[in-house]
mmCIF file with all atom_site columns, C-alpha atoms in Angstrom:
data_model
loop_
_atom_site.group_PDB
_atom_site.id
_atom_site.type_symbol
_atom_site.label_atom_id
_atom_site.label_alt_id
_atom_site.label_comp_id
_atom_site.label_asym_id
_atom_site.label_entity_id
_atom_site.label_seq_id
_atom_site.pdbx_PDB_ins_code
_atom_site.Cartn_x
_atom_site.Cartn_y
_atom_site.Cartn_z
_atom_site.occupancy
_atom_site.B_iso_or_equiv
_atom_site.pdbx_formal_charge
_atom_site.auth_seq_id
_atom_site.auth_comp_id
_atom_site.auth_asym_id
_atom_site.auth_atom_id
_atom_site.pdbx_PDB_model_num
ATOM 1   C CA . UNK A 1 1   ? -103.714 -35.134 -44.994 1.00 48.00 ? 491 UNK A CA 1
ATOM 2   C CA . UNK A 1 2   ? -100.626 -37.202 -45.070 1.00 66.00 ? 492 UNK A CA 1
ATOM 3   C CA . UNK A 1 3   ? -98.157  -35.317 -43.298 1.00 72.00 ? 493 UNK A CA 1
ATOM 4   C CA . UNK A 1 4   ? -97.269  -31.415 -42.439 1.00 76.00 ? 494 UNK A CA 1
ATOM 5   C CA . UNK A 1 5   ? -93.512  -30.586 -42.523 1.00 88.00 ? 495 UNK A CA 1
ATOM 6   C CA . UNK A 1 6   ? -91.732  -27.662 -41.093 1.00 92.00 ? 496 UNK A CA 1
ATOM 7   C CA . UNK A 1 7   ? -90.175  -25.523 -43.598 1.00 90.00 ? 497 UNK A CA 1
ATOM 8   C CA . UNK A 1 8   ? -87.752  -22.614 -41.927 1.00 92.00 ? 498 UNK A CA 1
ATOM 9   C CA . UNK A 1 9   ? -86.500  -19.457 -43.088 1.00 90.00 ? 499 UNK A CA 1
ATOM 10  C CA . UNK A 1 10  ? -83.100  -18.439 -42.491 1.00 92.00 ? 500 UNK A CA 1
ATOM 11  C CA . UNK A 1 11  ? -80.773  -15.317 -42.930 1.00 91.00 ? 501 UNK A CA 1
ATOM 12  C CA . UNK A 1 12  ? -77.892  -17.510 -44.878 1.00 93.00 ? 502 UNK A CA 1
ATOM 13  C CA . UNK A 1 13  ? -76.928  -19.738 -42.620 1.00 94.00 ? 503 UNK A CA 1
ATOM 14  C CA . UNK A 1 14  ? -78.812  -22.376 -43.522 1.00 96.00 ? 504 UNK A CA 1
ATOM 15  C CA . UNK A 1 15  ? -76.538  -25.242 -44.739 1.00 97.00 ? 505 UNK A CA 1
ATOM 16  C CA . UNK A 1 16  ? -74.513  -24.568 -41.095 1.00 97.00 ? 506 UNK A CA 1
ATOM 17  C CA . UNK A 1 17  ? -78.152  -24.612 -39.681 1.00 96.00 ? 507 UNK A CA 1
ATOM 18  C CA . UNK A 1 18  ? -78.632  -28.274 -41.484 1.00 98.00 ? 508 UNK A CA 1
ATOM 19  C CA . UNK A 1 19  ? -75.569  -29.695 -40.928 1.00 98.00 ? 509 UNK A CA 1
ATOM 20  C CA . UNK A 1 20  ? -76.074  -29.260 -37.262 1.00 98.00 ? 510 UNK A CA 1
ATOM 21  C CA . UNK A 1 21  ? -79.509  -31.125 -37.266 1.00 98.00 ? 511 UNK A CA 1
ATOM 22  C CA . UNK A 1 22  ? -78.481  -33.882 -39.488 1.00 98.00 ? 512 UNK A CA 1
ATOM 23  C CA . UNK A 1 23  ? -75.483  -34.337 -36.710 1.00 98.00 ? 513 UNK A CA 1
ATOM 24  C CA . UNK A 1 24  ? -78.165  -34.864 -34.409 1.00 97.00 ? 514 UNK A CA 1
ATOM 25  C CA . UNK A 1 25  ? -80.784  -36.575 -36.299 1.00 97.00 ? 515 UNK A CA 1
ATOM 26  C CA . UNK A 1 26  ? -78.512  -39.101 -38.438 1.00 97.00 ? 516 UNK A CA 1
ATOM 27  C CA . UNK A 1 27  ? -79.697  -39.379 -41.802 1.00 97.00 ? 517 UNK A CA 1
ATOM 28  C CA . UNK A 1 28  ? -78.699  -37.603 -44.755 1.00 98.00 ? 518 UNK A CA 1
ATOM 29  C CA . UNK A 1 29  ? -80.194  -34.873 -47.356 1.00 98.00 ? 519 UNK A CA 1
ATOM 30  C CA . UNK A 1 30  ? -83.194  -35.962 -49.114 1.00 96.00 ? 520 UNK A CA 1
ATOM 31  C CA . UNK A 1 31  ? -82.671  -32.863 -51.218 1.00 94.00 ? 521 UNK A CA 1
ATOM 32  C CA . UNK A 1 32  ? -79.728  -29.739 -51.446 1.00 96.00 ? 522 UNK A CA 1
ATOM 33  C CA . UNK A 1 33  ? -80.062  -27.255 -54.180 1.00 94.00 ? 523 UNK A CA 1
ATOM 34  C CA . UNK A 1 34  ? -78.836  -24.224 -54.179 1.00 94.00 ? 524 UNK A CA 1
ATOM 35  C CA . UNK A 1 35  ? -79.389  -20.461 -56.269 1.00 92.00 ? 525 UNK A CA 1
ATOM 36  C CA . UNK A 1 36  ? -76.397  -20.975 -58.871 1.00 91.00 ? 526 UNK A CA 1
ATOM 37  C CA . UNK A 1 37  ? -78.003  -23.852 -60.159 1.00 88.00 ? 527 UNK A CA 1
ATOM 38  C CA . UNK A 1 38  ? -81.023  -22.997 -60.699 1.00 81.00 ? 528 UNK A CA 1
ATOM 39  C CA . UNK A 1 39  ? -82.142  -22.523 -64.515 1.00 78.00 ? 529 UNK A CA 1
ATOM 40  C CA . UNK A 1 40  ? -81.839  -18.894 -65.424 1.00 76.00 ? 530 UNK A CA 1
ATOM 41  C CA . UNK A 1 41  ? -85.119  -19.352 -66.975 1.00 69.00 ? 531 UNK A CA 1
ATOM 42  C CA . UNK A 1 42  ? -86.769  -20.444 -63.553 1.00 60.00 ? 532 UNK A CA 1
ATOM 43  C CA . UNK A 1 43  ? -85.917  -16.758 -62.179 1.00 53.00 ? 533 UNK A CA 1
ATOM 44  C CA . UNK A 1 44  ? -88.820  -15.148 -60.574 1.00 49.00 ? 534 UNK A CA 1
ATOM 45  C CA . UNK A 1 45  ? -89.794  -11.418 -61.614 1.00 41.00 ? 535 UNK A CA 1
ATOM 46  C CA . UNK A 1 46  ? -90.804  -9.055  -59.413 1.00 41.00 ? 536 UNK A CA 1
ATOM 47  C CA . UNK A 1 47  ? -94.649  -9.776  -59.577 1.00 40.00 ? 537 UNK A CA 1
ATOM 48  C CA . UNK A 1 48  ? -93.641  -13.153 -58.740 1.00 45.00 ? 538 UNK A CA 1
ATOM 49  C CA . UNK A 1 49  ? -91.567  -12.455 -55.823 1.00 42.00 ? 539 UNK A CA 1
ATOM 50  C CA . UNK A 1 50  ? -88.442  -11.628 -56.603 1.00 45.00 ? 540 UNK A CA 1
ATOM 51  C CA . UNK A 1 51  ? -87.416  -7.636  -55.385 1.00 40.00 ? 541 UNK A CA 1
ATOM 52  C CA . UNK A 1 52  ? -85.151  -6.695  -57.573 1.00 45.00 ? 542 UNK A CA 1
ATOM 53  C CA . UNK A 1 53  ? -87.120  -6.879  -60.783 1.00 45.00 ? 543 UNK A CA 1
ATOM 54  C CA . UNK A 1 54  ? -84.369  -8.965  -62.749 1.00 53.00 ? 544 UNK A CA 1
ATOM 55  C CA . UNK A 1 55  ? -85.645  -12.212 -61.434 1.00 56.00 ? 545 UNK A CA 1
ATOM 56  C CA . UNK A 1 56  ? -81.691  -12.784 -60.137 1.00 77.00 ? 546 UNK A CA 1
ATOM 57  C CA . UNK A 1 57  ? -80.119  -13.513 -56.948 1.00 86.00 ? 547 UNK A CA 1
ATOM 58  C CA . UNK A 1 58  ? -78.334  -11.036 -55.565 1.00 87.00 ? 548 UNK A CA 1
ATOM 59  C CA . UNK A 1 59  ? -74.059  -10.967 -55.622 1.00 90.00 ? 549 UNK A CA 1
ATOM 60  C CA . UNK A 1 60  ? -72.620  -12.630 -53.367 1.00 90.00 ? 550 UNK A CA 1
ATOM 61  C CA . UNK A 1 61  ? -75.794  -15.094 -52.543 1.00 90.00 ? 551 UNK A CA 1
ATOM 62  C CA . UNK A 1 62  ? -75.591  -17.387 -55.458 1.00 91.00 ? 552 UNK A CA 1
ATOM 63  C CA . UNK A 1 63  ? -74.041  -20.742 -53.243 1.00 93.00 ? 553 UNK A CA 1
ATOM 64  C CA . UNK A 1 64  ? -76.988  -20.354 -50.613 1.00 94.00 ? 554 UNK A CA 1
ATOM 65  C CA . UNK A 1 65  ? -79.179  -22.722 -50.382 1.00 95.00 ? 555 UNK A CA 1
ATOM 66  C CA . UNK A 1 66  ? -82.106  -22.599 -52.125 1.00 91.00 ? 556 UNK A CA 1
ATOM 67  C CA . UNK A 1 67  ? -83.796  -25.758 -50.792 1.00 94.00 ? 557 UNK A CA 1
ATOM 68  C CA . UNK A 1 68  ? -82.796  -28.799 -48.210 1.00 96.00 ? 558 UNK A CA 1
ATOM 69  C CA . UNK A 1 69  ? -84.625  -31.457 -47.055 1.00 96.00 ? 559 UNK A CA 1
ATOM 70  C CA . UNK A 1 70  ? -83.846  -33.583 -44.161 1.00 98.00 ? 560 UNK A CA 1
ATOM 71  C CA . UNK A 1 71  ? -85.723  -36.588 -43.129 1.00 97.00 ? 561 UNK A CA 1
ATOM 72  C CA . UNK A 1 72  ? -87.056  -37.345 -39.465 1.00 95.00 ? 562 UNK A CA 1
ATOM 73  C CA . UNK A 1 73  ? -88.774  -39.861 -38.925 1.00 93.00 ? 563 UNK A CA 1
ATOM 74  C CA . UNK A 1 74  ? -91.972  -39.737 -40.725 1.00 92.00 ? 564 UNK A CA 1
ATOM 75  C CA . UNK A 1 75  ? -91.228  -35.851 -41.375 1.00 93.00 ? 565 UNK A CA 1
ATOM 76  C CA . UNK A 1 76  ? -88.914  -33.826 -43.707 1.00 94.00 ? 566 UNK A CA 1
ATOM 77  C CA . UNK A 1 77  ? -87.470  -30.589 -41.528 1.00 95.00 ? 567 UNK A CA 1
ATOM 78  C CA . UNK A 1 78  ? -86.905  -28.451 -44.930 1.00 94.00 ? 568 UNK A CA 1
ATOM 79  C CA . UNK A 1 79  ? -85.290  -24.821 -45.380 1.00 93.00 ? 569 UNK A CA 1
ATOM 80  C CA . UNK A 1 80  ? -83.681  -22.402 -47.216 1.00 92.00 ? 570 UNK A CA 1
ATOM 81  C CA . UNK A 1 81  ? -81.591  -18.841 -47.223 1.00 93.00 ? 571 UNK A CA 1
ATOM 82  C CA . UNK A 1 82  ? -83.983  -16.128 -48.040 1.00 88.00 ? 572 UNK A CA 1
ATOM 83  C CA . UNK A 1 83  ? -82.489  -13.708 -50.152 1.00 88.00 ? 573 UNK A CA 1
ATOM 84  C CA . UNK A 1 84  ? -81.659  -10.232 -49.256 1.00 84.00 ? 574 UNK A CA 1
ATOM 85  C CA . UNK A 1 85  ? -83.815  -9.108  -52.377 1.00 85.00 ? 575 UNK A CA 1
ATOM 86  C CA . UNK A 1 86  ? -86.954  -11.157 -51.515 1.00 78.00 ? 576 UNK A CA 1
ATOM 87  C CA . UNK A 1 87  ? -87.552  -10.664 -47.740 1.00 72.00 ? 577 UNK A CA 1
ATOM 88  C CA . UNK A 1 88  ? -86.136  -10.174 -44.229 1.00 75.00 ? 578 UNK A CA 1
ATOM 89  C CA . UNK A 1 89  ? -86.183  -13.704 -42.226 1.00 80.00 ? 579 UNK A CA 1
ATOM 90  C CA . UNK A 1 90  ? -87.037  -12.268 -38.579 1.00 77.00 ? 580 UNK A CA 1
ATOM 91  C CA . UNK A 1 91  ? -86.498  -14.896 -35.537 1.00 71.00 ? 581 UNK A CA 1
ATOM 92  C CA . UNK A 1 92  ? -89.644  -15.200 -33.819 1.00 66.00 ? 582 UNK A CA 1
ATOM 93  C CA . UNK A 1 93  ? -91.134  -16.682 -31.013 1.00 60.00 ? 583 UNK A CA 1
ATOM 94  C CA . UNK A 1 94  ? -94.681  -17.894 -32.544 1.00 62.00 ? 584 UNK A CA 1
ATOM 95  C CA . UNK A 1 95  ? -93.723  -21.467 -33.492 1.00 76.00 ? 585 UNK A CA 1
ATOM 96  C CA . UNK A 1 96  ? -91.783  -24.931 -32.361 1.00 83.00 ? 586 UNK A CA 1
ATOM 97  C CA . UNK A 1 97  ? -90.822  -27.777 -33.585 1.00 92.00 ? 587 UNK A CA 1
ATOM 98  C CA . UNK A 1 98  ? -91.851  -30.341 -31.280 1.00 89.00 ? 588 UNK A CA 1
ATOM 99  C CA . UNK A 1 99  ? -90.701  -33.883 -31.970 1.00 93.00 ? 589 UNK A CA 1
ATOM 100 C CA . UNK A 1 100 ? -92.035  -37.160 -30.268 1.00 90.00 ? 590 UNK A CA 1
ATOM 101 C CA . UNK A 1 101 ? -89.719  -39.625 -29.512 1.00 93.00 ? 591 UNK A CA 1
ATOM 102 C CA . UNK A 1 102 ? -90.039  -43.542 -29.358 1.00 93.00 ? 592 UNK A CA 1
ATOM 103 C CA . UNK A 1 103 ? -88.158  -44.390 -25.989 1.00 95.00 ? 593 UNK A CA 1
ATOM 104 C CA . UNK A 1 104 ? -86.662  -42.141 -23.173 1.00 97.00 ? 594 UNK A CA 1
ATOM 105 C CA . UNK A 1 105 ? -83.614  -43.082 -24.583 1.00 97.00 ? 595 UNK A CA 1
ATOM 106 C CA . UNK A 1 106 ? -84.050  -40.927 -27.887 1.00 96.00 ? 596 UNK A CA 1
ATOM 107 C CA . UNK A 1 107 ? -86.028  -38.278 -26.243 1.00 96.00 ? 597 UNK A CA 1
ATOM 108 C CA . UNK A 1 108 ? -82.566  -37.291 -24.097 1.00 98.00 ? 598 UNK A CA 1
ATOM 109 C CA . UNK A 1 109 ? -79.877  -38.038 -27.248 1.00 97.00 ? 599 UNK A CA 1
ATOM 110 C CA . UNK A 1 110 ? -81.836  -35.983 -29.352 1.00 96.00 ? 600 UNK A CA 1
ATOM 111 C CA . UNK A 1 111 ? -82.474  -32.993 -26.321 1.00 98.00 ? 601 UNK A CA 1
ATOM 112 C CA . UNK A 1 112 ? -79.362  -32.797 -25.944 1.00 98.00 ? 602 UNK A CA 1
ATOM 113 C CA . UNK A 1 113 ? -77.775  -32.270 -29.158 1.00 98.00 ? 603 UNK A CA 1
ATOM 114 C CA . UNK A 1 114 ? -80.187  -29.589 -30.029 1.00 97.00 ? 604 UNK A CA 1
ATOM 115 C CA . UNK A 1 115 ? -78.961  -28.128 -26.794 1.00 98.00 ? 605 UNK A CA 1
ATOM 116 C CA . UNK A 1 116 ? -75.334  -28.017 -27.813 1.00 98.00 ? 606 UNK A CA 1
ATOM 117 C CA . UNK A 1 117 ? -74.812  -24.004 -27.789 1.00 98.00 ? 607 UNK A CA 1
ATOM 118 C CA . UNK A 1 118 ? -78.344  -23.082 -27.303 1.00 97.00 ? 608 UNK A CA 1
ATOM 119 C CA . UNK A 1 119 ? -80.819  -22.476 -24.190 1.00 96.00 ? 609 UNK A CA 1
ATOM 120 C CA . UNK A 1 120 ? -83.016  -24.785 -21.813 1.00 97.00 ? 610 UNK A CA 1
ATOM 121 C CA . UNK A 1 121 ? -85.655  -23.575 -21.117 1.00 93.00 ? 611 UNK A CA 1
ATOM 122 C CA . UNK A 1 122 ? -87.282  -26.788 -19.507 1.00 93.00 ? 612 UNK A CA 1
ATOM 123 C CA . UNK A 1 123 ? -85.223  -29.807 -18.761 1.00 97.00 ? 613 UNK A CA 1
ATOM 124 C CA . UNK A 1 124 ? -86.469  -32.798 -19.914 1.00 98.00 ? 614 UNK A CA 1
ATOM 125 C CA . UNK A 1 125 ? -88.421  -34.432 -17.132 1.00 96.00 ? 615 UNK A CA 1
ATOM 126 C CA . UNK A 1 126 ? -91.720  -36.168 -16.318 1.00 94.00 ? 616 UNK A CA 1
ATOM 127 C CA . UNK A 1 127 ? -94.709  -34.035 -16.485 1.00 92.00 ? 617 UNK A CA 1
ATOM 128 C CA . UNK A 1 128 ? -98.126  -34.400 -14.737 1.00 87.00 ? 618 UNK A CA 1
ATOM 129 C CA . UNK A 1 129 ? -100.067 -35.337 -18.011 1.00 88.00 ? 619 UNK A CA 1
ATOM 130 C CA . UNK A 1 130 ? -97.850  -38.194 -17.711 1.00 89.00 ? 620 UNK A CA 1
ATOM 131 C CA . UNK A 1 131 ? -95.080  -37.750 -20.729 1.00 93.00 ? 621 UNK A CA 1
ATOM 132 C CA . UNK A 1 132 ? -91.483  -37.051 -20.695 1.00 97.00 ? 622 UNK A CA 1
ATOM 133 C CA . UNK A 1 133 ? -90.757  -33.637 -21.642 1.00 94.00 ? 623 UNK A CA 1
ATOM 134 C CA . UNK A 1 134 ? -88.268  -30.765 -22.213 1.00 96.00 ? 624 UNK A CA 1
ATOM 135 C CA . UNK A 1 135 ? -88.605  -27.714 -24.343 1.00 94.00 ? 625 UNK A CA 1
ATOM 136 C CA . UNK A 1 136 ? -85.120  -25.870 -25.776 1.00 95.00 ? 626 UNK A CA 1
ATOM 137 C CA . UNK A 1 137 ? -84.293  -23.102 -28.251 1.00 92.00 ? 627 UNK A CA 1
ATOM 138 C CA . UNK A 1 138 ? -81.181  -24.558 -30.278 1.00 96.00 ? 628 UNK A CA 1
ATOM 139 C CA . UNK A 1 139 ? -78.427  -21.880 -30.867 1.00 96.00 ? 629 UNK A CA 1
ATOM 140 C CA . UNK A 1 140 ? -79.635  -20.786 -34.054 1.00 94.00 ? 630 UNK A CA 1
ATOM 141 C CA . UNK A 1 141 ? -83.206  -19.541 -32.413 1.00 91.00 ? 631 UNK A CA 1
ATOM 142 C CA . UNK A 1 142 ? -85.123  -22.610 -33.204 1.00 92.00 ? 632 UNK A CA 1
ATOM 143 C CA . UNK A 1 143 ? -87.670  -23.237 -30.467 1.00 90.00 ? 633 UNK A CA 1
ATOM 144 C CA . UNK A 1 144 ? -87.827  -27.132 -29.911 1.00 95.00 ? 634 UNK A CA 1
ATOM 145 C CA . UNK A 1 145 ? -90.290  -29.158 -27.679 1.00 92.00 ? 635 UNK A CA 1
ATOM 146 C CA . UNK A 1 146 ? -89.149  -33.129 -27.079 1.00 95.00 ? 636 UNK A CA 1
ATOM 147 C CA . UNK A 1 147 ? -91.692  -35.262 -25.598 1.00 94.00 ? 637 UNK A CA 1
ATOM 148 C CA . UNK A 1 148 ? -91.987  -39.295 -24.989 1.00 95.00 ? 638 UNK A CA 1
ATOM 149 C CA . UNK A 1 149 ? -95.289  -40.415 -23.648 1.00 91.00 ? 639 UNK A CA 1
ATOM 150 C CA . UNK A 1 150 ? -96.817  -44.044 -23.636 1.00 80.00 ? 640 UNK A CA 1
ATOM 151 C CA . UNK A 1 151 ? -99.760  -42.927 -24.323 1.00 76.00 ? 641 UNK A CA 1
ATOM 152 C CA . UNK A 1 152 ? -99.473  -43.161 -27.905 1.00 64.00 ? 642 UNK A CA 1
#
């Protein structure tokens, strides 16, 4: 396997949601498409996905984003707005994004700018398995673990 990357699900917020992490990451957009330009003959129907039989997006939803990619690293954090006609994005507790960082240094920048406006739930400090470790959930309910270790 060459790499897994994190693909989120948000209630249409996303390019706000991206625009925050590539403040904090550097970098910019691999990718950014969004629903008005896709092909009309790329619509979905409903056995395909799409709820509202037509295959459309609904009114109102066409300048979401239908795909971003930002590169980390050796990852791609990727998302999109789900639209109201497909599914219900719920913000859950049964994942993180946890990020290794090369130096101390990097482990705090980065911390802390996913911190801006969300909620610490462990300050980054030294832990007894010997890395350097916080664990946050930004302020758009993204659950984030930082670690540095010299271990690997």
């Amino acid at each position: 396997m060459k790499v897994v990357n994190p693909y989120l699900n948000f209630n249409g917020n996303t390019e706000e949601v991206f625009n925050f992490y590539k403040s904090v990451f550097g970098g910019e957009f691999a990718m950014l498409m969004r629903f008005k330009d896709m092909p009309a003959d790329a619509a979905q129907t409903e056995g395909e996905g799409c709820a509202d039989g037509e295959g459309g997006i609904p009114a109102g939803e066409e300048n979401g984003i239908m795909h971003i990619a930002l590169p980390v690293g050796n990852s791609v954090i990727m998302g999109t707005d789900v639209p109201t006609n497909m599914a219900q994005v719920v913000n859950g507790t049964s994942m993180s994004l946890s990020i290794s960082a090369e130096s101390r240094e990097e482990a705090d920048r980065v911390f802390n700018g996913l911190a801006e406006g969300g909620k610490v739930q462990m300050p980054m400090q030294d832990m007894f398995w010997g890395d350097y470790y916080g664990m946050l959930t930004d302020k758009f309910g993204i659950q984030w673990m930082m670690s540095y270790s010299t271990q690997w």
